[in-house]
Coordinates of C-alpha atoms in Angstrom, one line a residue:
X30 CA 74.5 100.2 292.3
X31 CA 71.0 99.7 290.9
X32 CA 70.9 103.4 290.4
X33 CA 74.7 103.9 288.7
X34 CA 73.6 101.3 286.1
X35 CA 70.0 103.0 285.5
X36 CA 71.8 106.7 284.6
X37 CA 74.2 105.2 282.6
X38 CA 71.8 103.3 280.9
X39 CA 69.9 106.4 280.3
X40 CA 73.0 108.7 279.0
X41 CA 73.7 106.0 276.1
X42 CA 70.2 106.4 275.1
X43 CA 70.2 110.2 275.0
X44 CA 73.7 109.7 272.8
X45 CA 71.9 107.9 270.2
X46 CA 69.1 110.1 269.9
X47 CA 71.3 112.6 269.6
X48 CA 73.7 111.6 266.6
X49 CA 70.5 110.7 264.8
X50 CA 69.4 114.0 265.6
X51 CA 72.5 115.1 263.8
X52 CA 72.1 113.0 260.9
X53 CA 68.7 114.7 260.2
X54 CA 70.1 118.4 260.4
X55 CA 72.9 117.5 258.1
X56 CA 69.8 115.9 255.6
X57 CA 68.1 118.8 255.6
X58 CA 70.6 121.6 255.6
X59 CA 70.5 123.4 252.0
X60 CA 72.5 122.7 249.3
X61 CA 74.0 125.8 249.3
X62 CA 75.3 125.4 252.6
X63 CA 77.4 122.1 251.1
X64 CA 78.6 123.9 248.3
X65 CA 79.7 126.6 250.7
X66 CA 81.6 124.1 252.5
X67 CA 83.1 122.7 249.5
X68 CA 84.6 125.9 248.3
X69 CA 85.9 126.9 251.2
X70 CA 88.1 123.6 251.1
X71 CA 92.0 124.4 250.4
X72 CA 91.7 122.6 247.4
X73 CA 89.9 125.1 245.5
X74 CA 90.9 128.2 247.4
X75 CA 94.8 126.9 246.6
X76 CA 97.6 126.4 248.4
X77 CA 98.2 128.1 251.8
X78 CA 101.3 130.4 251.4
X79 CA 104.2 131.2 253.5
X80 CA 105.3 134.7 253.1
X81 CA 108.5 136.2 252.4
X82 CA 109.1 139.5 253.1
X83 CA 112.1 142.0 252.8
X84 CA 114.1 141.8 256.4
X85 CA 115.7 144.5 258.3
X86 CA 119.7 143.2 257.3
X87 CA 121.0 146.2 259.4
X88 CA 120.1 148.7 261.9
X89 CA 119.5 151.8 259.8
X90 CA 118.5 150.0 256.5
X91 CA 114.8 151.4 255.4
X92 CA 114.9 150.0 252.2
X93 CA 116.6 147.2 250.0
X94 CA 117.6 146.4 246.3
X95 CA 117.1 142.9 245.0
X96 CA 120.6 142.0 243.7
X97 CA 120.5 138.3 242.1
X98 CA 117.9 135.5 242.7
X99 CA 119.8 132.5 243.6
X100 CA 117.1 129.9 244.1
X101 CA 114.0 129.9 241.3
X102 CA 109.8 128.9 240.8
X103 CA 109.6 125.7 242.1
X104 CA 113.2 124.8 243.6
X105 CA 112.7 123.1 247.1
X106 CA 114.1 125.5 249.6
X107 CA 115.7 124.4 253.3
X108 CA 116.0 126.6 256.2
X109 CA 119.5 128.4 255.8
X110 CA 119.5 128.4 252.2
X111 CA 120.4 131.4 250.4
X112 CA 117.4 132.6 248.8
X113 CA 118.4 135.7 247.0
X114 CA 121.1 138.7 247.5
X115 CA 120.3 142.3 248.5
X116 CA 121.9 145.3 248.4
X117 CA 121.5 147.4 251.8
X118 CA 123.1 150.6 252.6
X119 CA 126.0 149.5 253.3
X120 CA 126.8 145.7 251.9
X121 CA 125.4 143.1 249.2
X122 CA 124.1 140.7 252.3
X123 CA 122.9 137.6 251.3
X124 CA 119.6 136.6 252.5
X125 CA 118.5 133.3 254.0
X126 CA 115.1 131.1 254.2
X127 CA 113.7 130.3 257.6
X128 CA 111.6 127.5 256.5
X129 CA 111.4 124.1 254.6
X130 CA 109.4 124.1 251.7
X131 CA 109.2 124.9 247.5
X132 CA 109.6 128.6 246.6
X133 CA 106.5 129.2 244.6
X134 CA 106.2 132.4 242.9
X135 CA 108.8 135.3 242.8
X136 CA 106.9 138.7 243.3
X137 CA 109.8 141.3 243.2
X138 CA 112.5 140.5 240.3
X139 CA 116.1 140.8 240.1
X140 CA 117.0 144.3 239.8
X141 CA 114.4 145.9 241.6
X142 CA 115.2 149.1 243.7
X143 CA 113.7 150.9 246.5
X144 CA 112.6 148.0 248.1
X145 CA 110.5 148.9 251.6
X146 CA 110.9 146.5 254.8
X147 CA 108.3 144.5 255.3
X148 CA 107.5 144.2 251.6
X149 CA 106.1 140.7 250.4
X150 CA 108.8 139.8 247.8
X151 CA 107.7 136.0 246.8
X152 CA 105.8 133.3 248.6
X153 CA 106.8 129.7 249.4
X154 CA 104.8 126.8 250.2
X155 CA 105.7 123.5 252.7
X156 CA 107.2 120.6 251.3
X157 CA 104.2 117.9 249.8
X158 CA 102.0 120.6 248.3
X159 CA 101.4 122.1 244.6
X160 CA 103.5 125.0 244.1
X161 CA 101.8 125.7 241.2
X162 CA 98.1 126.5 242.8
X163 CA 99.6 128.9 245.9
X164 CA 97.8 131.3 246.7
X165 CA 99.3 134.8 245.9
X166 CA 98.1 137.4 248.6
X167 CA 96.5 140.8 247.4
X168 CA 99.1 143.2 247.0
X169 CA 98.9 146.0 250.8
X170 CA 97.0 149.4 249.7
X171 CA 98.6 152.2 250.4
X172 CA 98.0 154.6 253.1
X173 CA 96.0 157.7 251.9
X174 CA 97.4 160.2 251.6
X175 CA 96.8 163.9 252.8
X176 CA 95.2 165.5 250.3
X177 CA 93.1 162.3 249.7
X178 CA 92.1 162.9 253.7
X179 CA 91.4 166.0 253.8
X180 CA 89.0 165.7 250.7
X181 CA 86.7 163.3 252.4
X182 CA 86.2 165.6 255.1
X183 CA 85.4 168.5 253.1
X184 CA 82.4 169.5 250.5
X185 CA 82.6 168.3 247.1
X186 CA 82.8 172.0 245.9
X187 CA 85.8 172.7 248.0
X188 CA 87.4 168.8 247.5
X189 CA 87.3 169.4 243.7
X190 CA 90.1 172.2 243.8
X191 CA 92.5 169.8 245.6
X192 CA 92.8 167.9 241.8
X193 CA 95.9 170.3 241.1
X194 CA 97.6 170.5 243.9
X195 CA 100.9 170.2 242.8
X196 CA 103.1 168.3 244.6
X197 CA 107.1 169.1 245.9
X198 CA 108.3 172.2 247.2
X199 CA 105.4 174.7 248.1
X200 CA 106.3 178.3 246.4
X201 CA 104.0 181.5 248.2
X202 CA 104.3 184.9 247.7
X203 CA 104.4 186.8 250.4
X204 CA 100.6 187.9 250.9
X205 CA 99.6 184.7 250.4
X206 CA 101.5 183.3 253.3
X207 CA 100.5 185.8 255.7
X208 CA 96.5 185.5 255.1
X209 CA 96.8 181.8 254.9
X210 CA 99.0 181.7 258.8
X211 CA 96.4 184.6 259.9
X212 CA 93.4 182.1 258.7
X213 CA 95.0 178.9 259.9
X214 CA 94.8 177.5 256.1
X215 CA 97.1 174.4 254.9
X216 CA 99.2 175.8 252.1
X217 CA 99.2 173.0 250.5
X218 CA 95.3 173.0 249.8
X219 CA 95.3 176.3 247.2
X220 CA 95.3 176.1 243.7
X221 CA 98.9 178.2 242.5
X222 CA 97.9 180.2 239.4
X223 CA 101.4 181.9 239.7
X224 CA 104.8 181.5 237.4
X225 CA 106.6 178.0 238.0
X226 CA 103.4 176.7 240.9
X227 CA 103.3 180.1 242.9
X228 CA 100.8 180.7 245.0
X229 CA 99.3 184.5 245.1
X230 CA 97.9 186.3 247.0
X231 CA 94.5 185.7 244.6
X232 CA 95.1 182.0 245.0
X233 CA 94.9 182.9 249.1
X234 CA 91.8 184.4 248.7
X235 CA 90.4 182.3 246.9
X236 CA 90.9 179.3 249.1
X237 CA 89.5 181.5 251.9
X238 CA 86.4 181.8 250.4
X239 CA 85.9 178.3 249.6
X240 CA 87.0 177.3 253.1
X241 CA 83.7 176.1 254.8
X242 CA 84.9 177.3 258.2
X243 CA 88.2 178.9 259.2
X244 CA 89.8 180.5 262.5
X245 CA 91.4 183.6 262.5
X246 CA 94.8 183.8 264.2
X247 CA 95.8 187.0 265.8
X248 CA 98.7 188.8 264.6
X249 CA 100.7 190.8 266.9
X250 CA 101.0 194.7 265.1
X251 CA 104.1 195.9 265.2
X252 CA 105.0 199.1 266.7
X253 CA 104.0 202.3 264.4
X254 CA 106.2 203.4 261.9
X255 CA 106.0 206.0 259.7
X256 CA 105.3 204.9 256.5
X257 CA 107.9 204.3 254.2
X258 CA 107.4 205.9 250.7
X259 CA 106.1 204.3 247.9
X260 CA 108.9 203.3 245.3
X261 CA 108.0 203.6 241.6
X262 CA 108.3 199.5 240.2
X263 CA 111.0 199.1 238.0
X264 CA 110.1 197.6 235.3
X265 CA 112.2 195.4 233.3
X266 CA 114.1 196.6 230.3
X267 CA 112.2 195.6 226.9
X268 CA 113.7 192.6 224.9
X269 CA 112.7 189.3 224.5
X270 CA 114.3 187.9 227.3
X271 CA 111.6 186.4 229.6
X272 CA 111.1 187.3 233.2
X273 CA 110.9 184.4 234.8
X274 CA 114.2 181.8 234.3
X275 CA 112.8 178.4 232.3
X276 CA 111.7 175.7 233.8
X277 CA 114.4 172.8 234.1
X278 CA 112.5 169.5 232.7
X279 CA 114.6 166.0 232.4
X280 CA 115.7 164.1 229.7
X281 CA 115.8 167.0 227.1
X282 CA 119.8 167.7 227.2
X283 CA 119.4 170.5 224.3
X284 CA 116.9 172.6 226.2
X285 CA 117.9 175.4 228.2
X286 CA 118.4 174.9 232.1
X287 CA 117.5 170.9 231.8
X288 CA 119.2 168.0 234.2
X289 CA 119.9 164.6 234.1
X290 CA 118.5 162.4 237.2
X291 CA 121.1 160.4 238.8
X292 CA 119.4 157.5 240.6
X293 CA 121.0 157.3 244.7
X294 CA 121.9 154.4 245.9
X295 CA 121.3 153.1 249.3
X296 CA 124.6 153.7 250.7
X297 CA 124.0 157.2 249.5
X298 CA 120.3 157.8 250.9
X299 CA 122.2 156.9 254.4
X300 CA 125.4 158.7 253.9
X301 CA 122.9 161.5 252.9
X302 CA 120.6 161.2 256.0
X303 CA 123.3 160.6 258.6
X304 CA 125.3 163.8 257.6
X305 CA 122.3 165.6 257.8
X306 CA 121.2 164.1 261.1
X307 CA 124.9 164.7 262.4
X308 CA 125.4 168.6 261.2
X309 CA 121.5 169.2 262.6
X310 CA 121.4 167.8 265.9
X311 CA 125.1 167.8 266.9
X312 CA 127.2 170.9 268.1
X313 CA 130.2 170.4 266.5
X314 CA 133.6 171.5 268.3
X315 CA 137.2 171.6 266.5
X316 CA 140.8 171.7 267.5
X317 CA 143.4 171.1 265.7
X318 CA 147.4 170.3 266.6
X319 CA 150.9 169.8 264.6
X320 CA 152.6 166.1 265.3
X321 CA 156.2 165.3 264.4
X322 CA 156.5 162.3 262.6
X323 CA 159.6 161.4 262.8
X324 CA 160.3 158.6 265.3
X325 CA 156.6 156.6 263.4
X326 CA 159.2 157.2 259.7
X327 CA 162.1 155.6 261.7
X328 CA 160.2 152.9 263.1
X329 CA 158.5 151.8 260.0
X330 CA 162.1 151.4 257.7
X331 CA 162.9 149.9 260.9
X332 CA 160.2 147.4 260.5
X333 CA 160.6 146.8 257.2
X334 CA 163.8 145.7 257.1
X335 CA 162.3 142.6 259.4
X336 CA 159.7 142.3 256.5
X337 CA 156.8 143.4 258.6
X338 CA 154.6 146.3 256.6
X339 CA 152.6 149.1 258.3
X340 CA 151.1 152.6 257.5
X341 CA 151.2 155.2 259.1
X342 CA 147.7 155.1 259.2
X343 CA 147.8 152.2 261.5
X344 CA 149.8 153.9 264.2
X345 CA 147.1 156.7 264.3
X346 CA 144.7 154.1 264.8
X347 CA 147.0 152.5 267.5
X348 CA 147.7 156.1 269.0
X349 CA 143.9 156.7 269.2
X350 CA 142.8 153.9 270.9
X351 CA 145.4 154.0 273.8
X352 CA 144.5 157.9 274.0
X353 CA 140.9 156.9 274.5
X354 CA 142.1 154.2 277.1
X355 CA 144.1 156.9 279.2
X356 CA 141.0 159.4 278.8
X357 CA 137.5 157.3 279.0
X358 CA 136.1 160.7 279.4
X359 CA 136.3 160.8 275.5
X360 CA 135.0 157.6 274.8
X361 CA 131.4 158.2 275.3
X362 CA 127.8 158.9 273.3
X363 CA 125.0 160.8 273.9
X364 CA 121.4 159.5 274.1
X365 CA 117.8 160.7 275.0
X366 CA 118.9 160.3 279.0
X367 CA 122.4 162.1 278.4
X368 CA 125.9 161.0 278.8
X369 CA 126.7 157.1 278.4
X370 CA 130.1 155.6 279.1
X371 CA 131.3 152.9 276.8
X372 CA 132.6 149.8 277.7
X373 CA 134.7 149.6 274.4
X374 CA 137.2 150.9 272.5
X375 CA 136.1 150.3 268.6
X376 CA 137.9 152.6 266.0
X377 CA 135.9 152.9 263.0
X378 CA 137.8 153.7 260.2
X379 CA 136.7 156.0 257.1
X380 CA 137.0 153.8 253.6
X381 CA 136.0 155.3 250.1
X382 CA 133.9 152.9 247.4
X383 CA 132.5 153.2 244.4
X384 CA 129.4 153.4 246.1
X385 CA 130.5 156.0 248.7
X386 CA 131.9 156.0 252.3
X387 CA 131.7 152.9 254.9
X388 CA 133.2 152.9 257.9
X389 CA 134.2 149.1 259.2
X390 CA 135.2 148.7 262.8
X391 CA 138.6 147.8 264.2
X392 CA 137.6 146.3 267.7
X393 CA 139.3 146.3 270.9
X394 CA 142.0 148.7 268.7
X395 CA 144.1 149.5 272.1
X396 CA 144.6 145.6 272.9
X397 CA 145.8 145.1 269.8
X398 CA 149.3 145.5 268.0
X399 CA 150.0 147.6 265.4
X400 CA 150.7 144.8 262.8
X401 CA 147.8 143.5 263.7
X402 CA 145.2 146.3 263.0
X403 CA 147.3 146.8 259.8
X404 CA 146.3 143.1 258.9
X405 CA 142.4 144.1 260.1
X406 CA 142.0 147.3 258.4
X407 CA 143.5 145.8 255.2
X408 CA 140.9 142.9 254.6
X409 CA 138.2 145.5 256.2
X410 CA 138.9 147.5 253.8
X411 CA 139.3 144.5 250.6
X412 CA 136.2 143.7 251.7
X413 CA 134.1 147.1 252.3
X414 CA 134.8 147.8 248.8
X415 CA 133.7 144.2 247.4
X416 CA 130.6 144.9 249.5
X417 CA 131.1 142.1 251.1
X418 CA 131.3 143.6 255.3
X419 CA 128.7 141.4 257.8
X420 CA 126.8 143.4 260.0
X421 CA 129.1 143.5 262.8
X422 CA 132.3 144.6 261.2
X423 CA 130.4 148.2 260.6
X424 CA 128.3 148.5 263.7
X425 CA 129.3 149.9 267.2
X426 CA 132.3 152.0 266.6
X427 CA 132.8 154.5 269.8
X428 CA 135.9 156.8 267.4
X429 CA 136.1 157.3 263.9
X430 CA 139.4 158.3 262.2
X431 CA 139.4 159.8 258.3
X432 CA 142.4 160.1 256.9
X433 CA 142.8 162.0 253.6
X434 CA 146.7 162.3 254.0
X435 CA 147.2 159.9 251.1
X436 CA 145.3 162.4 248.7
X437 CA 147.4 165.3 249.4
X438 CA 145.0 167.4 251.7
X439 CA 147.0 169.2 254.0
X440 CA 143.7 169.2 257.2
X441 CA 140.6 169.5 256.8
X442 CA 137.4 169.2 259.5
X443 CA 135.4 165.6 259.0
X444 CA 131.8 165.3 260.4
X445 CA 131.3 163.5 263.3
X446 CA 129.8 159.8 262.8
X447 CA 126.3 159.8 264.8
X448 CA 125.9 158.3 267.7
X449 CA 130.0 158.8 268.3
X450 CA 131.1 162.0 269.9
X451 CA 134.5 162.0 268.1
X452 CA 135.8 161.7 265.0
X453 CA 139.7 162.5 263.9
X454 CA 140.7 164.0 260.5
X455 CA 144.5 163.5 259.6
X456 CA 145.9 165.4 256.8
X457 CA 149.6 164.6 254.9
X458 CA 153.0 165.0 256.6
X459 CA 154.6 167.9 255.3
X460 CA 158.9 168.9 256.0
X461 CA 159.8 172.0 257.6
X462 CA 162.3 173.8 259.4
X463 CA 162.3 174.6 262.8
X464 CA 164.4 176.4 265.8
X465 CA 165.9 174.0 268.3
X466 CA 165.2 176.1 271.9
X467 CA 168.7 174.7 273.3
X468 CA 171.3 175.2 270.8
X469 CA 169.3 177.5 268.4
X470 CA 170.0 175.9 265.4
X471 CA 167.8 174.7 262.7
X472 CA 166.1 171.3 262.8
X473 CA 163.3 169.6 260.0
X474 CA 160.8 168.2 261.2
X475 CA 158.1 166.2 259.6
X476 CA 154.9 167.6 260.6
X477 CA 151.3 166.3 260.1
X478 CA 148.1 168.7 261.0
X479 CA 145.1 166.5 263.3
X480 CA 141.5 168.0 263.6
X481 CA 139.5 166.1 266.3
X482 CA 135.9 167.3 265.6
X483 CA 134.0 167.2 269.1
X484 CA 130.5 166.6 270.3
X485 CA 130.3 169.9 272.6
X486 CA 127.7 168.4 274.9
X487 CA 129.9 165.8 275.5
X488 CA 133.7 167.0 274.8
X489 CA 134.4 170.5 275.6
X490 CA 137.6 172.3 275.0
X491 CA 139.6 171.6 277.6
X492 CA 139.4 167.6 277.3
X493 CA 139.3 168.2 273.5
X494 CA 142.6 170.1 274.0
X495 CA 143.9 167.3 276.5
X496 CA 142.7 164.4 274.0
X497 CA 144.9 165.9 271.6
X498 CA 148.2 166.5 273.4
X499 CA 148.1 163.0 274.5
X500 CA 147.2 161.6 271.2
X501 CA 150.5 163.3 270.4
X502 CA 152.8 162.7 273.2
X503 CA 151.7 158.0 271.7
X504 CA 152.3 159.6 268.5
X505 CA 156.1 161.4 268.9
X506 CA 156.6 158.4 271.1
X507 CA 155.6 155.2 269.7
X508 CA 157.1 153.4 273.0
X509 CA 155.0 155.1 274.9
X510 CA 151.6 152.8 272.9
X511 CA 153.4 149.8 274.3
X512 CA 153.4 151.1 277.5
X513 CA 150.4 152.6 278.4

């Protein structure tokens, strides 16, 4: 006990001596080393921000446009606000805050295009605090970029040439290109002294010389020829017509071979790199097939009488969907480990805008009845050209259907909608006459030409062929939709 009471006795005194030991560093520590504490202090650094950045609002979206603003400086801000609207490529989405607080200072303004994910857009700051002394991070520096890589790593002598590099679409002649590949030389490192940024053969040699090291490639010879005979150069007749076509420039409309730039919107940039994507990396199949429309004519003035108004475009949806349902072997996608069979049955249907073409989703299309995807596709549509679709009205279709019927185009061959396998192209009914096998008299018919466009690693003929005369059979028989 004796002892307890002796250590503890002896740990309180080592305490004391110990803040007081504390007390004399803190006396003697320099100024500087107070100041340095005092500056470091939020309230002269500023307020600590919270960062707003542009979000990914849908799966392919790369880049944004800042529509409208709808909060401004200094405005308190709750989580699920709106905070501003953007443009995406495919809908005006508005965005939302995920914090409480004051937004303090707007860094992209209204109208702003181009927009890349991820970019810091405006700041906020938590509720309390000064919105007016935030703290406004230092704008991201951009990645370097090749030529300003390559210069670092080379002499000064050689770096210097890489000033007038132009940039774009390289342009070699064709001696250049073979002793820059036999060399192992970038292209894009010579200096073109050529017409319109070609790059000579002088320009190759040039760059060869200056290279500090380079690695010969072998070139296979090919097999000896006789030499073919020298042709005389024809020269061009004299005038004063130049020899090389101008050069376009922009914004002079009275030159000779000029152009206006048309800025592309996002819906574009994606239209543009999906049909790319799709006619690149896809093996496209097509077949195509007559249906009689008839019995769909009789059953819509049949309909209508009772008031209830559908298109012919909604019975091909209809007819589609049940197809896919009696053949799932259609209703797939390909990914990097092959074949995948979907669960679903979502019809995405083709719908022309100002902006360009969306395609909104009609889901579970085979349990549904035709008035009711007529009701669907209409506000689908009302509100793909308001730009107005959420996310999942345009996502995860497993079979597209354009129809161009309504413009007069008899068929034509659409492109298929990556990742679906299948997309169907209808064309307009047309009247002809045809010869009855029993009686062999003459009949009209009203015909309509159908061009499923096929993923041939997935679809090949034969189902392609079997899709089609089913689609058919649902489409001559409307009662058979109801049944299957």
């Amino acid at each position: 006990m004796a002892a307890s009471l002796r250590l503890g006795r002896q740990g309180i005194l080592f305490g004391l001596k110990l803040s007081n030991i504390n007390k004399s560093l803190w006396i003697t520590q320099p100024l500087q080393e107070h100041a340095r504490h005092f500056f470091q202090s939020p309230w002269t650094l500023g307020v600590a921000p919270l960062n707003v950045q542009m979000p990914a609002l849908s799966p392919t979206m790369e880049e944004g446009n800042i529509v409208k603003w709808l909060k401004k400086e200094g405005e308190a801000v709750a989580a699920g606000d709106a905070l501003c609207e953007i443009e995406t490529d495919k809908a005006v989405v508005t965005m939302e805050s995920n914090d409480d607080g004051i937004l303090a200072k707007i860094l992209i303004e209204e109208g702003s295009r181009n927009v890349r994910l991820g970019t810091l857009i405006a700041v906020m700051v938590e509720e309390g605090q000064d919105w007016t002394q935030v703290e406004i991070p230092p704008p991201s520096t951009p990645p370097p970029t090749l030529h300003e890589t390559v210069a670092s790593v080379l002499p000064p002598a050689f770096s210097s040439s890489l000033k007038n590099v132009p940039a774009g679409l390289l342009r070699l002649s064709p001696a250049a290109r073979h002793i820059l590949d036999t060399h192992g030389i970038d292209p894009k490192l010579a200096t073109p002294s050529g017409p319109r940024g070609l790059i000579t053969k002088e320009d190759a040699l040039n760059l060869l010389k200056m290279s500090p090291g380079t690695k010969t490639i072998p070139v296979i010879a090919p097999p000896c020829q006789s030499p073919a005979p020298t042709l005389a150069p024809i020269l061009p007749p004299p005038g004063n017509r130049p020899n090389v076509p101008p050069l376009s420039v922009p914004g002079k409309p009275d030159a000779l071979g000029t152009f206006t730039v048309l800025p592309a919107s996002n819906v574009r940039r994606v239209i543009a790199q999906r049909l790319t994507q799709s006619k690149t990396t896809i093996p496209h199949a097509y077949a195509s097939v007559d249906c009689d429309m008839a019995a769909v004519m009789k059953l819509r003035k049949d309909l209508a009488k009772d008031q209830i108004k559908v298109s012919v475009n909604d019975f091909i949806i209809k007819a589609a969907a049940v197809t896919l349902k009696e053949l799932p072997d259609v209703n797939v996608t390909w990914s990097d480990d092959g074949p995948q069979a979907l669960e679903f049955i979502h019809i995405s249907i083709a719908v022309a805008t100002d902006k360009g073409l969306i395609t909104p989703i009609i889901r579970d299309a085979a349990n549904k009845g035709v008035q009711e995807i007529s009701t669907n596709a209409k506000a689908l549509a009302q509100k793909a050209r308001d730009g107005k679709l959420l996310p999942e009205e345009y996502q995860g279709g497993s079979f597209s259907v354009s129809n161009l019927g309504m413009f007069g185009i008899s068929g034509f061959s659409a492109v298929i909608n990556p990742p679906q396998a299948c997309i169907l192209a209808i064309g307009t009914s047309r009247t002809e006459l045809s010869l009855c096998d029993d009686n062999q008299t003459l009949r009209t018919q009203q015909l309509m030409t159908v061009t499923l466009s096929s993923d041939g690693r997935l679809v090949d003929d034969e189902l392609a062929s079997r899709f089609l005369e089913k689609f058919r059979a649902n489409l001559e028989k409307p009662q058979r939709m109801a049944l299957a």
